[in-house]
PDB file of C-alpha atoms and ligand atoms in Angstrom:
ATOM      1  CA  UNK Q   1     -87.082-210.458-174.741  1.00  0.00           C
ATOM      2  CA  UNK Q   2     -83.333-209.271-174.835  1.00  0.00           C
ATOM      3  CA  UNK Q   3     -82.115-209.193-178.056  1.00  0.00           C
ATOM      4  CA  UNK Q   4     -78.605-210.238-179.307  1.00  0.00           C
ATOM      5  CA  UNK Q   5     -75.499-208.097-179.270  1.00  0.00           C
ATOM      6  CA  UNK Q   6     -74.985-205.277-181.870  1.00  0.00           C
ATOM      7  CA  UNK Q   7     -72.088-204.859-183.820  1.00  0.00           C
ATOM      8  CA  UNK Q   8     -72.892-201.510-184.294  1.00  0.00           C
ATOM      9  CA  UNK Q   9     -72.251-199.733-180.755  1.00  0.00           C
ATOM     10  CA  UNK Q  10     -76.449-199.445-180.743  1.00  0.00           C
ATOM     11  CA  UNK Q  11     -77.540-200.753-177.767  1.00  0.00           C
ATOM     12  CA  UNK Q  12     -78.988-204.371-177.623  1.00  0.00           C
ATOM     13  CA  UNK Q  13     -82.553-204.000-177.259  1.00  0.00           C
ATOM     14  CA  UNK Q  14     -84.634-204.319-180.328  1.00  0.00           C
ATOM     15  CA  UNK Q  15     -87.378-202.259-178.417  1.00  0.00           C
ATOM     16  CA  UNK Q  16     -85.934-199.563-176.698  1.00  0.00           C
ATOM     17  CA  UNK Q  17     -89.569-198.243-175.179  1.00  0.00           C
ATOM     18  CA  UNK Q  18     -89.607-201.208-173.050  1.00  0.00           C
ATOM     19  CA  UNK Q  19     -86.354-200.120-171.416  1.00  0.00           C
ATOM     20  CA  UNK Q  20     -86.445-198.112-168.233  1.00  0.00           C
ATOM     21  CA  UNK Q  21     -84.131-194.873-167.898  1.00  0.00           C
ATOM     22  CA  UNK Q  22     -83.256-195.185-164.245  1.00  0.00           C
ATOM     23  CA  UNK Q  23     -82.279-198.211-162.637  1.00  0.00           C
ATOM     24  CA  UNK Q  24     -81.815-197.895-158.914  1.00  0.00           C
ATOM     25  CA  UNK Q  25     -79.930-200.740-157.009  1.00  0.00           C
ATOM     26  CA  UNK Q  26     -79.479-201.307-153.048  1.00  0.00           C
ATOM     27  CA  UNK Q  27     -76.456-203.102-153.218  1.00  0.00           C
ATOM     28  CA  UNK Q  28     -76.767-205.644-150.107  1.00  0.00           C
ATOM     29  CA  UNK Q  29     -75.295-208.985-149.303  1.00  0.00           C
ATOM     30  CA  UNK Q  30     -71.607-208.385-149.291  1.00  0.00           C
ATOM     31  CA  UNK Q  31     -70.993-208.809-145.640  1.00  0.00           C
ATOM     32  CA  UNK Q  32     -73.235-212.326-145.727  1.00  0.00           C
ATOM     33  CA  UNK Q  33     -71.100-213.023-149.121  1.00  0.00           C
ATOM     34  CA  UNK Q  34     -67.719-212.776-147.367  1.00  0.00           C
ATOM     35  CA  UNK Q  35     -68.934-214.544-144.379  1.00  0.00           C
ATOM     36  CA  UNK Q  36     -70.278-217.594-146.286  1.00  0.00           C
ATOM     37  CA  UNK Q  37     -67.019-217.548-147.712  1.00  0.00           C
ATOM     38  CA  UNK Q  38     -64.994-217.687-144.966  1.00  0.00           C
ATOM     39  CA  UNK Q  39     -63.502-214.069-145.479  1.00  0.00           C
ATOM     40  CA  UNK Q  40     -63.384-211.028-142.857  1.00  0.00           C
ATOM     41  CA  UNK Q  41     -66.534-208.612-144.500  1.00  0.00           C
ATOM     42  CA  UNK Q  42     -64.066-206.053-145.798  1.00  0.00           C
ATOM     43  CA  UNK Q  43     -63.567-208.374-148.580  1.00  0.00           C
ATOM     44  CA  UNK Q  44     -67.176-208.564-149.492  1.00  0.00           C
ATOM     45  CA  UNK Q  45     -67.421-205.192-149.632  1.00  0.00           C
ATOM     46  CA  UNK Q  46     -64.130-205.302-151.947  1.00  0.00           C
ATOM     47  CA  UNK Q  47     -65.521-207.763-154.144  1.00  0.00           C
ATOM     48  CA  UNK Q  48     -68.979-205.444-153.965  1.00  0.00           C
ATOM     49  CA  UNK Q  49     -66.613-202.734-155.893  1.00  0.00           C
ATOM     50  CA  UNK Q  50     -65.695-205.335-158.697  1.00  0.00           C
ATOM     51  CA  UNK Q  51     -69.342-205.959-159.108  1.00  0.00           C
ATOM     52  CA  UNK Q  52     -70.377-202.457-159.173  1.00  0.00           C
ATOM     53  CA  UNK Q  53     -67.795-201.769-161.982  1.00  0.00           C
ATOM     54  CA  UNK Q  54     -69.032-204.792-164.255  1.00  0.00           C
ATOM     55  CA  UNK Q  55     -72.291-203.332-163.303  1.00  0.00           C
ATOM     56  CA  UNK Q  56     -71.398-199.505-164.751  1.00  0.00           C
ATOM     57  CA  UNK Q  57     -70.204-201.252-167.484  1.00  0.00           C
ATOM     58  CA  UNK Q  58     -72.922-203.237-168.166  1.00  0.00           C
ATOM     59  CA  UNK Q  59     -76.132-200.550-167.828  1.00  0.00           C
ATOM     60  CA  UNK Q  60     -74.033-198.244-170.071  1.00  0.00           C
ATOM     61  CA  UNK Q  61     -74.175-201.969-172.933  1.00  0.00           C
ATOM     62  CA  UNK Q  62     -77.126-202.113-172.393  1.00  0.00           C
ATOM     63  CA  UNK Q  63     -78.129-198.777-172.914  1.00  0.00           C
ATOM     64  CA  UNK Q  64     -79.869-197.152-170.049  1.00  0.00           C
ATOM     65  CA  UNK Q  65     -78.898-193.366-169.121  1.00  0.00           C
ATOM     66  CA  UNK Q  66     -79.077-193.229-165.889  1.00  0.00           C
ATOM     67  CA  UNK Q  67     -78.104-195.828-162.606  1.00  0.00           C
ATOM     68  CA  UNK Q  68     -78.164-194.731-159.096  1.00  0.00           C
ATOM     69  CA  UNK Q  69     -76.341-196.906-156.833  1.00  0.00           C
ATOM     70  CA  UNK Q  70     -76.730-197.264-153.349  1.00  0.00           C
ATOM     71  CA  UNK Q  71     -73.005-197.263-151.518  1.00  0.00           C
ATOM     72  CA  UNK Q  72     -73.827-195.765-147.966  1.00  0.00           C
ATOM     73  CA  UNK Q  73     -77.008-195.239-146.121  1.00  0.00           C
ATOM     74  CA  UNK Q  74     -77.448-192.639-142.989  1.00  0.00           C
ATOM     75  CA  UNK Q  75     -78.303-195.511-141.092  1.00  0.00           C
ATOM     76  CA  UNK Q  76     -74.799-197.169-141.554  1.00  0.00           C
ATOM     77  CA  UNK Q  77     -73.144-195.038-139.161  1.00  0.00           C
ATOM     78  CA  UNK Q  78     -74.887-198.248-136.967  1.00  0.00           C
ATOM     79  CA  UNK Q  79     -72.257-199.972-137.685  1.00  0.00           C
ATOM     80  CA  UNK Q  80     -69.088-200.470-136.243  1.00  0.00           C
ATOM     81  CA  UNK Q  81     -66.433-197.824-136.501  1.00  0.00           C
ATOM     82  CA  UNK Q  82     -64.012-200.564-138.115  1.00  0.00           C
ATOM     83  CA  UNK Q  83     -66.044-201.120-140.690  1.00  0.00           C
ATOM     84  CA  UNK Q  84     -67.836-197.788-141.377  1.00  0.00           C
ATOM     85  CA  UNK Q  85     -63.634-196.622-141.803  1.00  0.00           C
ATOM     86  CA  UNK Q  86     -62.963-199.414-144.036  1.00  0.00           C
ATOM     87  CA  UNK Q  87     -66.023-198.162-146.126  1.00  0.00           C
ATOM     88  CA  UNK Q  88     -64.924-194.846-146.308  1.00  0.00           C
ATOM     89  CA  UNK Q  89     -61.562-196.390-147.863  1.00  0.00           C
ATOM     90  CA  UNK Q  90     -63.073-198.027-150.127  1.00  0.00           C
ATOM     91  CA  UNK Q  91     -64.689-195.179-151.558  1.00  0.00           C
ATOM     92  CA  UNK Q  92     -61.672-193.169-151.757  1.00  0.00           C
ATOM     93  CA  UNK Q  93     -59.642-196.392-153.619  1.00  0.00           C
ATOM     94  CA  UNK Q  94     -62.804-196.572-156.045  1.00  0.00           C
ATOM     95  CA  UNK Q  95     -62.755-192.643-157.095  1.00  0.00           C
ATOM     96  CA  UNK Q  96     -59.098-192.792-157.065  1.00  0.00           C
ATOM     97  CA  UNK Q  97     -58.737-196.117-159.549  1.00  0.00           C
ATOM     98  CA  UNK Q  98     -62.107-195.295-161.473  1.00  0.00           C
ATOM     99  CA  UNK Q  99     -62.970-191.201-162.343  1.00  0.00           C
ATOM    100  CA  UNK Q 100     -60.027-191.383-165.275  1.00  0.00           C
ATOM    101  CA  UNK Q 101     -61.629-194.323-166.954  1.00  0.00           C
ATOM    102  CA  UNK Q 102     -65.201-193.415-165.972  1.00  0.00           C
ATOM    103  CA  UNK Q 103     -64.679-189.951-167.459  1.00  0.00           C
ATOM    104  CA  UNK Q 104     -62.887-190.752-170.624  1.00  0.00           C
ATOM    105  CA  UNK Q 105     -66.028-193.241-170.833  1.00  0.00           C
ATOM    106  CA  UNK Q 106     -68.334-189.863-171.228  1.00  0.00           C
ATOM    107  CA  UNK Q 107     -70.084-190.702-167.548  1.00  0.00           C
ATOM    108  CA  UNK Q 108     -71.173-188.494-165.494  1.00  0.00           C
ATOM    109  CA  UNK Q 109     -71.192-188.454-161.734  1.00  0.00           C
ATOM    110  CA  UNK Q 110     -73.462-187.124-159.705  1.00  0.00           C
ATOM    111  CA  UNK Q 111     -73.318-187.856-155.508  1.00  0.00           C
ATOM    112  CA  UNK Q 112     -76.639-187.825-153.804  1.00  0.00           C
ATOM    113  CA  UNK Q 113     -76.381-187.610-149.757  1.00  0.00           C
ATOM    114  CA  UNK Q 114     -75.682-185.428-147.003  1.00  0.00           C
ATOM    115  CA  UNK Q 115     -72.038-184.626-146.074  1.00  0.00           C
ATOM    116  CA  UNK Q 116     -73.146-184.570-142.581  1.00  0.00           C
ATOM    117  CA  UNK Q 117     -70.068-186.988-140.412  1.00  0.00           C
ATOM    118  CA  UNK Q 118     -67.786-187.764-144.003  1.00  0.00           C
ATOM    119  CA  UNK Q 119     -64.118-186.980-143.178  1.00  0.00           C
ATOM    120  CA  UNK Q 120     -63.212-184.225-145.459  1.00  0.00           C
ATOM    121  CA  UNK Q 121     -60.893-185.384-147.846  1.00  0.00           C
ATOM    122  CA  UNK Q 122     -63.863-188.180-148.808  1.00  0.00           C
ATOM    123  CA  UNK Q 123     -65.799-185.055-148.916  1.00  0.00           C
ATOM    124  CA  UNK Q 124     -63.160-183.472-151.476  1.00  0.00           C
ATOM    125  CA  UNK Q 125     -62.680-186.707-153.562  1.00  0.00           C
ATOM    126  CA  UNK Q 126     -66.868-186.885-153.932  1.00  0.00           C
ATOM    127  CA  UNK Q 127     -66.937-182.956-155.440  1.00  0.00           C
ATOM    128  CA  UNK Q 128     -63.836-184.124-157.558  1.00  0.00           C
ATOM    129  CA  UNK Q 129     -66.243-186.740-159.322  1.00  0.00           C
ATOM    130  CA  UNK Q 130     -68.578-184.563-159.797  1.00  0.00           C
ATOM    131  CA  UNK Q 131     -66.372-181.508-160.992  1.00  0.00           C
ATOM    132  CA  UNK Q 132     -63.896-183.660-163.187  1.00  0.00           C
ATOM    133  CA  UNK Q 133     -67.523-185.480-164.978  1.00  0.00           C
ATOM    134  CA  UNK Q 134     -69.474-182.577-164.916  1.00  0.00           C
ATOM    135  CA  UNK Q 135     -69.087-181.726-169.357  1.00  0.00           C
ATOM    136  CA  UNK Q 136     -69.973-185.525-169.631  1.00  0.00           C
ATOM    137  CA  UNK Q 137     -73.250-186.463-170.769  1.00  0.00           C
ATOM    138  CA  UNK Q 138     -73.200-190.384-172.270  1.00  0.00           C
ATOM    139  CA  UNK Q 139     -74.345-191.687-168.946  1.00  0.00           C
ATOM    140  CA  UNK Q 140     -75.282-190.452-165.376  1.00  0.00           C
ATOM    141  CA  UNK Q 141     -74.081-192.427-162.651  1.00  0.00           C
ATOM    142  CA  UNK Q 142     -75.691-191.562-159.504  1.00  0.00           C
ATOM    143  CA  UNK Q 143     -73.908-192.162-156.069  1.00  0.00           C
ATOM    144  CA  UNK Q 144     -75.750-192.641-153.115  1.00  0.00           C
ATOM    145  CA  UNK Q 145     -73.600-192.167-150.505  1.00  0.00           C
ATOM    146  CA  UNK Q 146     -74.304-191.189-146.820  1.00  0.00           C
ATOM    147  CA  UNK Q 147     -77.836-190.696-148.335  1.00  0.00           C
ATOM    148  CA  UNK Q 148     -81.424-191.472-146.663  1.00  0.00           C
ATOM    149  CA  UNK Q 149     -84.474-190.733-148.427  1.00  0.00           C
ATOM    150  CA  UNK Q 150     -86.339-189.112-145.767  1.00  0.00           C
ATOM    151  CA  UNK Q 151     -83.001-186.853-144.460  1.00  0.00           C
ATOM    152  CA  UNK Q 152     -83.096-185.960-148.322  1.00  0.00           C
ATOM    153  CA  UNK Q 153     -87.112-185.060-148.538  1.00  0.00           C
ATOM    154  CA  UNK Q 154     -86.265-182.886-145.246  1.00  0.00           C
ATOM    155  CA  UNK Q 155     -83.491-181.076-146.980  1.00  0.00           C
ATOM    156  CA  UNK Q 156     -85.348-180.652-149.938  1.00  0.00           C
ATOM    157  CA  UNK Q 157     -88.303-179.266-147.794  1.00  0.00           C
ATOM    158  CA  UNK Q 158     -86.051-176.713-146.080  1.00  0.00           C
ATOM    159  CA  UNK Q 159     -84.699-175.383-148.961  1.00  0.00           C
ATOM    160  CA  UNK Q 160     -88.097-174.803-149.886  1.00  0.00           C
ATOM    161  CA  UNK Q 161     -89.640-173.280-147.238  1.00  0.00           C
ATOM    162  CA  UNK Q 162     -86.441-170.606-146.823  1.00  0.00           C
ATOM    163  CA  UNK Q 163     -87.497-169.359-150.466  1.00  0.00           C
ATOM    164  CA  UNK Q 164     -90.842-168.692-149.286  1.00  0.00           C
ATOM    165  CA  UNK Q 165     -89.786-167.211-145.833  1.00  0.00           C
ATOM    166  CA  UNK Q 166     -87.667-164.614-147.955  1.00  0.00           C
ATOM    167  CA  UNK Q 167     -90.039-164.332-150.388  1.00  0.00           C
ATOM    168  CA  UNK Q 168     -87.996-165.870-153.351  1.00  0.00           C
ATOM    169  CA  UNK Q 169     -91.228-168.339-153.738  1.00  0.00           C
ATOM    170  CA  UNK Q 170     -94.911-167.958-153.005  1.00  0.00           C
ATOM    171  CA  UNK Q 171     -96.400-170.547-150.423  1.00  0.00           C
ATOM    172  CA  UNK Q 172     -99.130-171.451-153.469  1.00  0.00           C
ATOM    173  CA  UNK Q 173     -95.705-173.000-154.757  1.00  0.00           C
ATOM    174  CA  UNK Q 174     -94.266-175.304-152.314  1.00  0.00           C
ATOM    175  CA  UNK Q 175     -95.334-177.475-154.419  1.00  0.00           C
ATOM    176  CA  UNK Q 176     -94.828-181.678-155.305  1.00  0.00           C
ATOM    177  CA  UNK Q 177     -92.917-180.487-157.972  1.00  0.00           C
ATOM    178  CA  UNK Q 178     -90.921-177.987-156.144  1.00  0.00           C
ATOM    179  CA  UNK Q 179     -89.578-180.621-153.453  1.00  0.00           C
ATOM    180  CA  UNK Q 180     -88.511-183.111-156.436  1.00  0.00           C
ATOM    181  CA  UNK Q 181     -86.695-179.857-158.166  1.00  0.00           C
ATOM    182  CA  UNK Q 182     -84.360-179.414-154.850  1.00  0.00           C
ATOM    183  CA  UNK Q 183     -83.514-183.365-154.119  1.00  0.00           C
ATOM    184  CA  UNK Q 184     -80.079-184.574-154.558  1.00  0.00           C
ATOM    185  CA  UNK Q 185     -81.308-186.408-157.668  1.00  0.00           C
ATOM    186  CA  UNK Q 186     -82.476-183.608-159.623  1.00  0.00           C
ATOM    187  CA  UNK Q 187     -82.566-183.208-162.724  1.00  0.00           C
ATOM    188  CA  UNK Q 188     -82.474-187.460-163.002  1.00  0.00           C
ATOM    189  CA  UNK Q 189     -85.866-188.750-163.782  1.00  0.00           C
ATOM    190  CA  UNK Q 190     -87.385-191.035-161.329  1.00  0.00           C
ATOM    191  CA  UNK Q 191     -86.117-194.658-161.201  1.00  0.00           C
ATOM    192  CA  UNK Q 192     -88.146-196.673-163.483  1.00  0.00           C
ATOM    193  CA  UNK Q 193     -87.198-199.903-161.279  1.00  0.00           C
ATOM    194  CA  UNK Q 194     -85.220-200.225-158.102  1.00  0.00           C
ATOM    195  CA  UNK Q 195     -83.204-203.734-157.527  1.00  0.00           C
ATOM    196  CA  UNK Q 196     -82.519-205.284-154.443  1.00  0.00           C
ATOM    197  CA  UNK Q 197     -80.010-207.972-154.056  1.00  0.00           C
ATOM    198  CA  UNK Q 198     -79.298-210.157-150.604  1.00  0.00           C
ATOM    199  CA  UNK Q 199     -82.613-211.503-150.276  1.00  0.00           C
ATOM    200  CA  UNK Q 200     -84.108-208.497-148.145  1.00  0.00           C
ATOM    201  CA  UNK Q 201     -87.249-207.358-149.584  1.00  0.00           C
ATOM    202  CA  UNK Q 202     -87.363-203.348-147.878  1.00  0.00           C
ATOM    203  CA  UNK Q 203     -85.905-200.319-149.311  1.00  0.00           C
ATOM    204  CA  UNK Q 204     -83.978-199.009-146.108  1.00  0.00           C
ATOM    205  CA  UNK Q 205     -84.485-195.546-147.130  1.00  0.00           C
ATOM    206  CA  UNK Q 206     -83.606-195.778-150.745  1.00  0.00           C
ATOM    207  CA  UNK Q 207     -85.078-193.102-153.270  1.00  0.00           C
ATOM    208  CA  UNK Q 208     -88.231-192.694-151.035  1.00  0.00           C
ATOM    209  CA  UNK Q 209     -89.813-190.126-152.694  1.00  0.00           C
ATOM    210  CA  UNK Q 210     -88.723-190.684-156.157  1.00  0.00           C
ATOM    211  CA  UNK Q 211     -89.380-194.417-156.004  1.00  0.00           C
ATOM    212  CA  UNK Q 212     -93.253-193.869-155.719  1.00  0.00           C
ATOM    213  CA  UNK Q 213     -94.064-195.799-158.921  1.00  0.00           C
ATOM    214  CA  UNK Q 214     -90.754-197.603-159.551  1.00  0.00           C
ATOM    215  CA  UNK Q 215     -90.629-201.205-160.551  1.00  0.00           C
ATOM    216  CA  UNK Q 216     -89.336-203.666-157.813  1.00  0.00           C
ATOM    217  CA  UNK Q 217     -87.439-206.284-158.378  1.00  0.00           C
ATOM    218  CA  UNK Q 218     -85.668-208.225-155.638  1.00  0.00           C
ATOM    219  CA  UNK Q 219     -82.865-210.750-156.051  1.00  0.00           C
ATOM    220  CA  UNK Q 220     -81.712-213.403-154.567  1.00  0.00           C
ATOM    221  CA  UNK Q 221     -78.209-212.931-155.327  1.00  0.00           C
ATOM    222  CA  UNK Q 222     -75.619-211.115-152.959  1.00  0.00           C
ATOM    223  CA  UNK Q 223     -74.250-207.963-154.292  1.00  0.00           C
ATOM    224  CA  UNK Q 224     -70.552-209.705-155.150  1.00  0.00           C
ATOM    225  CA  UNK Q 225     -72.408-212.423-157.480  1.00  0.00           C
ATOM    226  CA  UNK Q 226     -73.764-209.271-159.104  1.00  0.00           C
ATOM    227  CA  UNK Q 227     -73.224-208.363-163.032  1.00  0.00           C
ATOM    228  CA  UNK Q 228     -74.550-208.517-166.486  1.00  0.00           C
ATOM    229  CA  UNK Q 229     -76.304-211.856-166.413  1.00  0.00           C
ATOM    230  CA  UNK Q 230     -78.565-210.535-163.485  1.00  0.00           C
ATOM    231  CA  UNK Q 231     -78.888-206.886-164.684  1.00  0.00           C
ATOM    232  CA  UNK Q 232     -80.284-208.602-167.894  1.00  0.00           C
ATOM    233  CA  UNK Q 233     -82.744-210.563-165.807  1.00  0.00           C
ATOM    234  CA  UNK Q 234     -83.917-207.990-164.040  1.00  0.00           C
ATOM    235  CA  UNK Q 235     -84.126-206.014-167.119  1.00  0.00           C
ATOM    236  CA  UNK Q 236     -86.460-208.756-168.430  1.00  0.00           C
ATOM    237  CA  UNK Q 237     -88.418-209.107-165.034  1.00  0.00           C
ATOM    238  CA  UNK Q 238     -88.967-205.224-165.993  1.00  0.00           C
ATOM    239  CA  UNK Q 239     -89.817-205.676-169.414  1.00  0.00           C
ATOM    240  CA  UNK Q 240     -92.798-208.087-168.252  1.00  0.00           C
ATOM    241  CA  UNK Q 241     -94.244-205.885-165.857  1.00  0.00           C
ATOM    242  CA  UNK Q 242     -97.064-203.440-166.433  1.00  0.00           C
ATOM    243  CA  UNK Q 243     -96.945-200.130-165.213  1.00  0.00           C
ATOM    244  CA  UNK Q 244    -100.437-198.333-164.865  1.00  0.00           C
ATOM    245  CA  UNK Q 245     -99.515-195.324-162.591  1.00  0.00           C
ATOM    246  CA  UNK Q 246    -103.043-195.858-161.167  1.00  0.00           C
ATOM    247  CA  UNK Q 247    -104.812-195.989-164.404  1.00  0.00           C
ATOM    248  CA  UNK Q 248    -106.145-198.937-165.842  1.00  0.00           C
ATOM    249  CA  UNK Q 249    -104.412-201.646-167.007  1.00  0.00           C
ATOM    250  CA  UNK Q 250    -104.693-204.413-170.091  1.00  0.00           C
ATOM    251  CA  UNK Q 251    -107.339-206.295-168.509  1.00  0.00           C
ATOM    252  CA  UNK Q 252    -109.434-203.819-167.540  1.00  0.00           C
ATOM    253  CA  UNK Q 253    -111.603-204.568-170.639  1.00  0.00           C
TER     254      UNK Q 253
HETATM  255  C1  LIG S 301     -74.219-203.930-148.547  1.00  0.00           C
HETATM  256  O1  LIG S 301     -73.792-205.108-147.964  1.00  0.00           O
HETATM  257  C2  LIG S 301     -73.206-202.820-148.461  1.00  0.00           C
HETATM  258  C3  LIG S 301     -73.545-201.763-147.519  1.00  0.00           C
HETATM  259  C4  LIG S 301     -74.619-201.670-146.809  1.00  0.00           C
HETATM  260  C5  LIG S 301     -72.565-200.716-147.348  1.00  0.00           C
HETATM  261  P1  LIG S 301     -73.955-205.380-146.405  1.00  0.00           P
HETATM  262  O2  LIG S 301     -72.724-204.918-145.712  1.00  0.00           O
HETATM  263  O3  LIG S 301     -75.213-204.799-145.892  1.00  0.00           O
HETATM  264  O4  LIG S 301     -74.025-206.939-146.402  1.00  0.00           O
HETATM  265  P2  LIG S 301     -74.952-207.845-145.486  1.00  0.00           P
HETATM  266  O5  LIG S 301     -76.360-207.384-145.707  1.00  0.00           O
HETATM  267  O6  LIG S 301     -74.492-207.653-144.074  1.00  0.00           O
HETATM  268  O7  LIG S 301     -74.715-209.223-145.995  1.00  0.00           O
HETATM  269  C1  LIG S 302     -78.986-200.929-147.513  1.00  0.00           C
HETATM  270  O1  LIG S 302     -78.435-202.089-147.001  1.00  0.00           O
HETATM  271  C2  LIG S 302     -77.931-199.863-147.660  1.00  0.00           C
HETATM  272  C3  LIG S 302     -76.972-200.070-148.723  1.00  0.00           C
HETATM  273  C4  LIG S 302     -76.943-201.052-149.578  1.00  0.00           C
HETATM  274  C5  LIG S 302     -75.969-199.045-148.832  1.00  0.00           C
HETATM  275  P1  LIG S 302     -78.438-202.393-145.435  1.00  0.00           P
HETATM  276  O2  LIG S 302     -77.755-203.694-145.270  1.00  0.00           O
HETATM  277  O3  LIG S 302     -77.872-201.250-144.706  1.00  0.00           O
HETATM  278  O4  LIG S 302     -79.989-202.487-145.128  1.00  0.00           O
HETATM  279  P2  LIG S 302     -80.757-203.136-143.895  1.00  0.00           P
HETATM  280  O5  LIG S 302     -80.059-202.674-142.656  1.00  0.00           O
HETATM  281  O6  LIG S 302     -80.665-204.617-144.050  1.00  0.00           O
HETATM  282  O7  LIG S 302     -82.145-202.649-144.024  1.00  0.00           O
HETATM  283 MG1  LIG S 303     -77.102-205.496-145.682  1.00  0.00          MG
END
């Protein structure tokens, strides 16, 4: 159960325990919300911005530390060039209009992806938001951007293996802990729950390694009718769950 606001600046939750660290969210549904609303799907993914900032604002209430957010996939480059461009825009308007506020708000931004195919000035903008954030330590803000789980793993895996070819590493230490120490995510602990909105119920490549034991909770909701009323509900659909990590659980007797 959620408990009511604080006057205090503490964060809302009379149990913090039951709160999860990392929130991941695939942020789908825009194009289907513009669409159902008669608009050209630019202006769902416009309105998907909005919702992403009342979002920001809303995990940092709330009090997690950490929300990864899931803005551009490797397999968007599907799309058409039009609107793969008009992404790309987007981006730029959203680190242009946000990093002042976001960074005299103590976040910090972290980009997880390949820069494989990004022009370079998105390129430049991305390692601006990370530079300009990098003292900041209130709350992480992850951005997933031209990211793919399994392109990520391979990177990871690479970087690996060319410490042990020179000799930096020893084989005995290509380790499970190894690859998760040279993902994009690193040092962000894995998500605790991943949400879905737009009524798909897949991950699409989303945190595929560190998602192993995360929470899932899909929405019904498309990603414009996204903000704190729903990241409270999920938060409760969390709260409810049981997490056993392959142990045994409360009924187990
Ligand atoms: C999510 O909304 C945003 C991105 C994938 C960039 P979509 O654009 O996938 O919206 P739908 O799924 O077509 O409605
Ligand atoms: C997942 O949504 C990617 C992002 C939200 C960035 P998609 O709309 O690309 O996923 P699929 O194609 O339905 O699996
Ligand atoms: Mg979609």
């Amino acid at each position: 159960m959620i408990a009511q606001p604080a006057s205090n600046g503490i964060p809302e939750y009379a149990d913090p325990s039951s709160l999860p660290a990392h929130v991941g969210i695939i942020m789908d549904g825009n194009g289907r919300w513009a669409t159902r609303n008669g608009l050209p799907r630019s202006m769902g993914h416009e309105r998907g911005v909005d919702a992403l900032r009342e979002t920001v604002r809303a995990a940092q209430k709330l009090g997690l530390s950490y929300l990864t957010v899931y803005s551009f996939s490797t397999e968007n480059w599907r799309r058409p060039m039009a609107e793969v461009t008009a992404l790309f825009a987007l981006l730029r308007h959203f680190i242009k209009k946000d990093l002042k506020r976001l960074k005299s708000e103590n976040v910090k931004i972290s980009v997880f992806g390949t820069r494989a195919g990004l022009p370079e000035d998105v390129c430049s903008l991305l390692d601006m938001a990370v530079e300009e954030t990098a003292g900041n330590s209130r709350f992480n803000l992850g951005i997933a951007f031209n990211y793919g789980g399994r392109e990520e793993i391979a990177r990871a895996a690479k970087q690996v293996a060319e410490k042990v070819a020179t000799g930096e590493m020893a084989i005995e230490d290509f380790t499970e802990e190894a690859i998760s120490r040279h993902l994009d995510t690193h040092p962000f602990p894995d998500p605790d729950m991943i949400i879905r909105t737009g009524q798909e119920h897949r991950l699409s490549n989303f945190l595929t390694w560190q998602g192993a034991y995360a929470e899932l909770v899909f929405m019904d909701v498309l990603w414009p009718e996204f903000g704190e009323p729903q990241l409270r509900e999920a938060l409760e659909k969390f709260g409810a769950r049981e997490r056993r990590f392959g142990g045994l659980g409360k009924e187990a007797g």
